[in-house]
Each structure stands twice: as C-alpha cells, then as structure tokens.
Amino acid sequence: VQLQASGGGLVQPGGSLRLSCAASGFTLAYYGVGWFRQVPGKEREEVLCISSSHESTYFQDSVKGRFTISRDNAKNTVYLQMNSLKPEDTAVYYCATDDGCRGAPLEYSYGWGQGTQVTVSS
C-alpha cells in the first residue's frame, strides 16, 4: 500500500490549494481516506474523510464551508480542495486510508502518505 500526498505550497490568505492523495499498488476506491494536518508541537488531527461511497465527514468545524474532499476512482486519487485559506491552516497535511472513516489518526492502519507542507502567509 502506497499513498503519495502532493499539492502543498505557499499561498496568500484567501487563496486556494488542491491537495492530491494518489494510491499505487491497490484500489483506493474500496477504502475510506482521511486528510490530516499537523503543526509542530501539536497532535495530528483529522480534518476530513471520504468513504468508499463518497460520503464526506468533517472533523474540524473550522474548515466547514472552505474545504471539500472528493475522489476520482479512475485516477485512484482523493483530493482535498482548500479555499479561503487562513494562516491557521498552515500545517503539514497527510492522507491515510483504512476500511472506513475512523475519526482518529491511530485508527488508520492501512497506509499513510508522506505529508505535504501548506503555508498560508502574506
């Protein structure tokens, strides 16, 4: 199981980024995929998850209305669209997969991407 997270970068407040979580070696469509973020000195937190049936679950109220999660099964990829970015969204973002949406990083056991840095700053 391999996941690769990409798409991070430096963006100004109010800007947008789309992160990708691409899978190789297995069919991602059968599994839930969560997006997480972590800042230095803090625990990793789950932001959003998408189930195999395309249902989204938000775990952070702060991103509701700004972030959306989607999946393209043909590309074996899950996306995190981040709009109206704020400095407090700055973090390393990770994706992970398991049978379903788990709500906690430790519950995701099938595989993790390597993380991609998102920096929101003027």
JSON list of C-alpha atoms in Angstrom, two decimals:
[
{"chain": "A", "resi": 1, "resn": "VAL", "atom": "CA", "xyz": [0.00, 0.00, 0.00]},
{"chain": "A", "resi": 2, "resn": "GLN", "atom": "CA", "xyz": [1.47, 3.30, -1.06]},
{"chain": "A", "resi": 3, "resn": "LEU", "atom": "CA", "xyz": [-0.03, 6.75, -0.81]},
{"chain": "A", "resi": 4, "resn": "GLN", "atom": "CA", "xyz": [1.56, 9.92, -2.06]},
{"chain": "A", "resi": 5, "resn": "ALA", "atom": "CA", "xyz": [0.32, 13.29, -0.92]},
{"chain": "A", "resi": 6, "resn": "SER", "atom": "CA", "xyz": [1.13, 16.31, -3.05]},
{"chain": "A", "resi": 7, "resn": "GLY", "atom": "CA", "xyz": [-0.04, 19.79, -3.95]},
{"chain": "A", "resi": 8, "resn": "GLY", "atom": "CA", "xyz": [1.11, 21.78, -0.97]},
{"chain": "A", "resi": 9, "resn": "GLY", "atom": "CA", "xyz": [2.84, 25.10, -1.20]},
{"chain": "A", "resi": 10, "resn": "LEU", "atom": "CA", "xyz": [2.87, 28.71, -0.16]},
{"chain": "A", "resi": 11, "resn": "VAL", "atom": "CA", "xyz": [-0.35, 30.63, -0.65]},
{"chain": "A", "resi": 12, "resn": "GLN", "atom": "CA", "xyz": [-1.63, 34.00, 0.48]},
{"chain": "A", "resi": 13, "resn": "PRO", "atom": "CA", "xyz": [-4.55, 34.26, 2.90]},
{"chain": "A", "resi": 14, "resn": "GLY", "atom": "CA", "xyz": [-7.78, 33.86, 1.00]},
{"chain": "A", "resi": 15, "resn": "GLY", "atom": "CA", "xyz": [-6.15, 31.71, -1.64]},
{"chain": "A", "resi": 16, "resn": "SER", "atom": "CA", "xyz": [-6.79, 28.11, -2.65]},
{"chain": "A", "resi": 17, "resn": "LEU", "atom": "CA", "xyz": [-4.90, 24.89, -2.98]},
{"chain": "A", "resi": 18, "resn": "ARG", "atom": "CA", "xyz": [-5.85, 21.41, -4.05]},
{"chain": "A", "resi": 19, "resn": "LEU", "atom": "CA", "xyz": [-4.05, 18.53, -2.42]},
{"chain": "A", "resi": 20, "resn": "SER", "atom": "CA", "xyz": [-3.90, 15.12, -4.01]},
{"chain": "A", "resi": 21, "resn": "CYS", "atom": "CA", "xyz": [-3.56, 11.71, -2.40]},
{"chain": "A", "resi": 22, "resn": "ALA", "atom": "CA", "xyz": [-2.60, 9.21, -5.06]},
{"chain": "A", "resi": 23, "resn": "ALA", "atom": "CA", "xyz": [-2.56, 5.49, -4.40]},
{"chain": "A", "resi": 24, "resn": "SER", "atom": "CA", "xyz": [-0.47, 2.82, -6.01]},
{"chain": "A", "resi": 25, "resn": "GLY", "atom": "CA", "xyz": [-0.46, -0.91, -5.62]},
{"chain": "A", "resi": 26, "resn": "PHE", "atom": "CA", "xyz": [-4.10, -1.17, -4.59]},
{"chain": "A", "resi": 27, "resn": "THR", "atom": "CA", "xyz": [-7.56, 0.12, -5.48]},
{"chain": "A", "resi": 28, "resn": "LEU", "atom": "CA", "xyz": [-8.25, 3.15, -3.34]},
{"chain": "A", "resi": 29, "resn": "ALA", "atom": "CA", "xyz": [-11.94, 3.19, -4.27]},
{"chain": "A", "resi": 30, "resn": "TYR", "atom": "CA", "xyz": [-12.69, 0.39, -1.83]},
{"chain": "A", "resi": 31, "resn": "TYR", "atom": "CA", "xyz": [-11.45, 2.30, 1.20]},
{"chain": "A", "resi": 32, "resn": "GLY", "atom": "CA", "xyz": [-12.04, 5.38, 3.25]},
{"chain": "A", "resi": 33, "resn": "VAL", "atom": "CA", "xyz": [-9.45, 8.13, 3.01]},
{"chain": "A", "resi": 34, "resn": "GLY", "atom": "CA", "xyz": [-8.79, 10.77, 5.60]},
{"chain": "A", "resi": 35, "resn": "TRP", "atom": "CA", "xyz": [-6.89, 14.02, 5.37]},
{"chain": "A", "resi": 36, "resn": "PHE", "atom": "CA", "xyz": [-4.99, 15.12, 8.45]},
{"chain": "A", "resi": 37, "resn": "ARG", "atom": "CA", "xyz": [-2.82, 18.02, 9.44]},
{"chain": "A", "resi": 38, "resn": "GLN", "atom": "CA", "xyz": [-0.14, 18.60, 11.99]},
{"chain": "A", "resi": 39, "resn": "VAL", "atom": "CA", "xyz": [1.75, 21.62, 13.23]},
{"chain": "A", "resi": 40, "resn": "PRO", "atom": "CA", "xyz": [4.94, 21.39, 15.28]},
{"chain": "A", "resi": 41, "resn": "GLY", "atom": "CA", "xyz": [4.25, 20.68, 18.92]},
{"chain": "A", "resi": 42, "resn": "LYS", "atom": "CA", "xyz": [0.67, 19.60, 18.36]},
{"chain": "A", "resi": 43, "resn": "GLU", "atom": "CA", "xyz": [-1.02, 16.31, 17.74]},
{"chain": "A", "resi": 44, "resn": "ARG", "atom": "CA", "xyz": [-2.03, 15.28, 14.28]},
{"chain": "A", "resi": 45, "resn": "GLU", "atom": "CA", "xyz": [-5.72, 15.95, 13.72]},
{"chain": "A", "resi": 46, "resn": "GLU", "atom": "CA", "xyz": [-8.13, 14.56, 11.21]},
{"chain": "A", "resi": 47, "resn": "VAL", "atom": "CA", "xyz": [-9.69, 17.23, 9.04]},
{"chain": "A", "resi": 48, "resn": "LEU", "atom": "CA", "xyz": [-11.93, 15.42, 6.59]},
{"chain": "A", "resi": 49, "resn": "CYS", "atom": "CA", "xyz": [-12.66, 11.93, 5.43]},
{"chain": "A", "resi": 50, "resn": "ILE", "atom": "CA", "xyz": [-14.38, 10.41, 2.45]},
{"chain": "A", "resi": 51, "resn": "SER", "atom": "CA", "xyz": [-15.86, 6.95, 2.48]},
{"chain": "A", "resi": 52, "resn": "SER", "atom": "CA", "xyz": [-15.85, 4.43, -0.33]},
{"chain": "A", "resi": 53, "resn": "SER", "atom": "CA", "xyz": [-19.43, 5.52, -1.02]},
{"chain": "A", "resi": 54, "resn": "HIS", "atom": "CA", "xyz": [-18.28, 9.14, -1.42]},
{"chain": "A", "resi": 55, "resn": "GLU", "atom": "CA", "xyz": [-19.76, 10.35, 1.86]},
{"chain": "A", "resi": 56, "resn": "SER", "atom": "CA", "xyz": [-17.78, 13.16, 3.47]},
{"chain": "A", "resi": 57, "resn": "THR", "atom": "CA", "xyz": [-17.25, 13.60, 7.17]},
{"chain": "A", "resi": 58, "resn": "TYR", "atom": "CA", "xyz": [-15.89, 16.79, 8.67]},
{"chain": "A", "resi": 59, "resn": "PHE", "atom": "CA", "xyz": [-13.89, 16.56, 11.87]},
{"chain": "A", "resi": 60, "resn": "GLN", "atom": "CA", "xyz": [-12.91, 20.20, 12.18]},
{"chain": "A", "resi": 61, "resn": "ASP", "atom": "CA", "xyz": [-15.59, 22.88, 12.31]},
{"chain": "A", "resi": 62, "resn": "SER", "atom": "CA", "xyz": [-13.01, 25.45, 11.28]},
{"chain": "A", "resi": 63, "resn": "VAL", "atom": "CA", "xyz": [-12.85, 24.09, 7.73]},
{"chain": "A", "resi": 64, "resn": "LYS", "atom": "CA", "xyz": [-16.55, 23.69, 7.06]},
{"chain": "A", "resi": 65, "resn": "GLY", "atom": "CA", "xyz": [-17.58, 25.82, 4.12]},
{"chain": "A", "resi": 66, "resn": "ARG", "atom": "CA", "xyz": [-13.97, 26.14, 2.98]},
{"chain": "A", "resi": 67, "resn": "PHE", "atom": "CA", "xyz": [-12.58, 22.62, 2.46]},
{"chain": "A", "resi": 68, "resn": "THR", "atom": "CA", "xyz": [-14.10, 19.82, 0.45]},
{"chain": "A", "resi": 69, "resn": "ILE", "atom": "CA", "xyz": [-12.97, 16.27, -0.18]},
{"chain": "A", "resi": 70, "resn": "SER", "atom": "CA", "xyz": [-13.58, 14.26, -3.30]},
{"chain": "A", "resi": 71, "resn": "ARG", "atom": "CA", "xyz": [-12.32, 11.18, -5.05]},
{"chain": "A", "resi": 72, "resn": "ASP", "atom": "CA", "xyz": [-11.63, 10.20, -8.63]},
{"chain": "A", "resi": 73, "resn": "ASN", "atom": "CA", "xyz": [-11.66, 6.43, -8.70]},
{"chain": "A", "resi": 74, "resn": "ALA", "atom": "CA", "xyz": [-10.46, 6.34, -12.29]},
{"chain": "A", "resi": 75, "resn": "LYS", "atom": "CA", "xyz": [-7.29, 8.14, -11.17]},
{"chain": "A", "resi": 76, "resn": "ASN", "atom": "CA", "xyz": [-7.06, 6.24, -7.87]},
{"chain": "A", "resi": 77, "resn": "THR", "atom": "CA", "xyz": [-6.82, 9.60, -6.16]},
{"chain": "A", "resi": 78, "resn": "VAL", "atom": "CA", "xyz": [-8.53, 11.56, -3.40]},
{"chain": "A", "resi": 79, "resn": "TYR", "atom": "CA", "xyz": [-8.45, 15.34, -3.37]},
{"chain": "A", "resi": 80, "resn": "LEU", "atom": "CA", "xyz": [-8.68, 17.99, -0.70]},
{"chain": "A", "resi": 81, "resn": "GLN", "atom": "CA", "xyz": [-9.84, 21.30, -2.11]},
{"chain": "A", "resi": 82, "resn": "MET", "atom": "CA", "xyz": [-8.96, 24.11, 0.25]},
{"chain": "A", "resi": 83, "resn": "ASN", "atom": "CA", "xyz": [-10.46, 27.54, -0.35]},
{"chain": "A", "resi": 84, "resn": "SER", "atom": "CA", "xyz": [-10.38, 30.77, 1.63]},
{"chain": "A", "resi": 85, "resn": "LEU", "atom": "CA", "xyz": [-7.21, 29.63, 3.30]},
{"chain": "A", "resi": 86, "resn": "LYS", "atom": "CA", "xyz": [-6.20, 31.20, 6.60]},
{"chain": "A", "resi": 87, "resn": "PRO", "atom": "CA", "xyz": [-2.82, 31.40, 8.33]},
{"chain": "A", "resi": 88, "resn": "GLU", "atom": "CA", "xyz": [-4.10, 28.93, 10.92]},
{"chain": "A", "resi": 89, "resn": "ASP", "atom": "CA", "xyz": [-4.44, 26.33, 8.16]},
{"chain": "A", "resi": 90, "resn": "THR", "atom": "CA", "xyz": [-0.65, 26.24, 7.91]},
{"chain": "A", "resi": 91, "resn": "ALA", "atom": "CA", "xyz": [0.46, 22.68, 8.62]},
{"chain": "A", "resi": 92, "resn": "VAL", "atom": "CA", "xyz": [1.83, 19.52, 7.10]},
{"chain": "A", "resi": 93, "resn": "TYR", "atom": "CA", "xyz": [-1.07, 17.68, 5.52]},
{"chain": "A", "resi": 94, "resn": "TYR", "atom": "CA", "xyz": [-1.22, 13.91, 5.35]},
{"chain": "A", "resi": 95, "resn": "CYS", "atom": "CA", "xyz": [-3.58, 11.38, 3.89]},
{"chain": "A", "resi": 96, "resn": "ALA", "atom": "CA", "xyz": [-4.27, 7.90, 5.16]},
{"chain": "A", "resi": 97, "resn": "THR", "atom": "CA", "xyz": [-6.54, 5.02, 4.36]},
{"chain": "A", "resi": 98, "resn": "ASP", "atom": "CA", "xyz": [-8.49, 2.35, 6.16]},
{"chain": "A", "resi": 99, "resn": "ASP", "atom": "CA", "xyz": [-11.73, 0.42, 5.71]},
{"chain": "A", "resi": 100, "resn": "GLY", "atom": "CA", "xyz": [-13.77, 3.50, 6.55]},
{"chain": "A", "resi": 101, "resn": "CYS", "atom": "CA", "xyz": [-13.63, 6.92, 8.12]},
{"chain": "A", "resi": 102, "resn": "ARG", "atom": "CA", "xyz": [-12.15, 6.49, 11.58]},
{"chain": "A", "resi": 103, "resn": "GLY", "atom": "CA", "xyz": [-12.00, 9.92, 13.16]},
{"chain": "A", "resi": 104, "resn": "ALA", "atom": "CA", "xyz": [-8.62, 9.43, 14.76]},
{"chain": "A", "resi": 105, "resn": "PRO", "atom": "CA", "xyz": [-5.15, 9.12, 13.24]},
{"chain": "A", "resi": 106, "resn": "LEU", "atom": "CA", "xyz": [-4.27, 5.99, 15.21]},
{"chain": "A", "resi": 107, "resn": "GLU", "atom": "CA", "xyz": [-7.24, 4.18, 13.71]},
{"chain": "A", "resi": 108, "resn": "TYR", "atom": "CA", "xyz": [-5.86, 4.42, 10.18]},
{"chain": "A", "resi": 109, "resn": "SER", "atom": "CA", "xyz": [-3.70, 1.37, 9.71]},
{"chain": "A", "resi": 110, "resn": "TYR", "atom": "CA", "xyz": [-3.58, 0.57, 6.02]},
{"chain": "A", "resi": 111, "resn": "GLY", "atom": "CA", "xyz": [-1.21, 3.27, 4.89]},
{"chain": "A", "resi": 112, "resn": "TRP", "atom": "CA", "xyz": [-0.10, 6.88, 5.15]},
{"chain": "A", "resi": 113, "resn": "GLY", "atom": "CA", "xyz": [1.18, 9.39, 2.65]},
{"chain": "A", "resi": 114, "resn": "GLN", "atom": "CA", "xyz": [4.39, 11.23, 3.36]},
{"chain": "A", "resi": 115, "resn": "GLY", "atom": "CA", "xyz": [2.89, 14.66, 4.01]},
{"chain": "A", "resi": 116, "resn": "THR", "atom": "CA", "xyz": [2.85, 17.89, 2.08]},
{"chain": "A", "resi": 117, "resn": "GLN", "atom": "CA", "xyz": [3.52, 21.32, 3.56]},
{"chain": "A", "resi": 118, "resn": "VAL", "atom": "CA", "xyz": [0.86, 24.00, 3.30]},
{"chain": "A", "resi": 119, "resn": "THR", "atom": "CA", "xyz": [1.89, 27.50, 4.30]},
{"chain": "A", "resi": 120, "resn": "VAL", "atom": "CA", "xyz": [-0.62, 30.33, 4.33]},
{"chain": "A", "resi": 121, "resn": "SER", "atom": "CA", "xyz": [1.14, 33.64, 4.66]},
{"chain": "A", "resi": 122, "resn": "SER", "atom": "CA", "xyz": [1.28, 37.07, 3.10]}
]
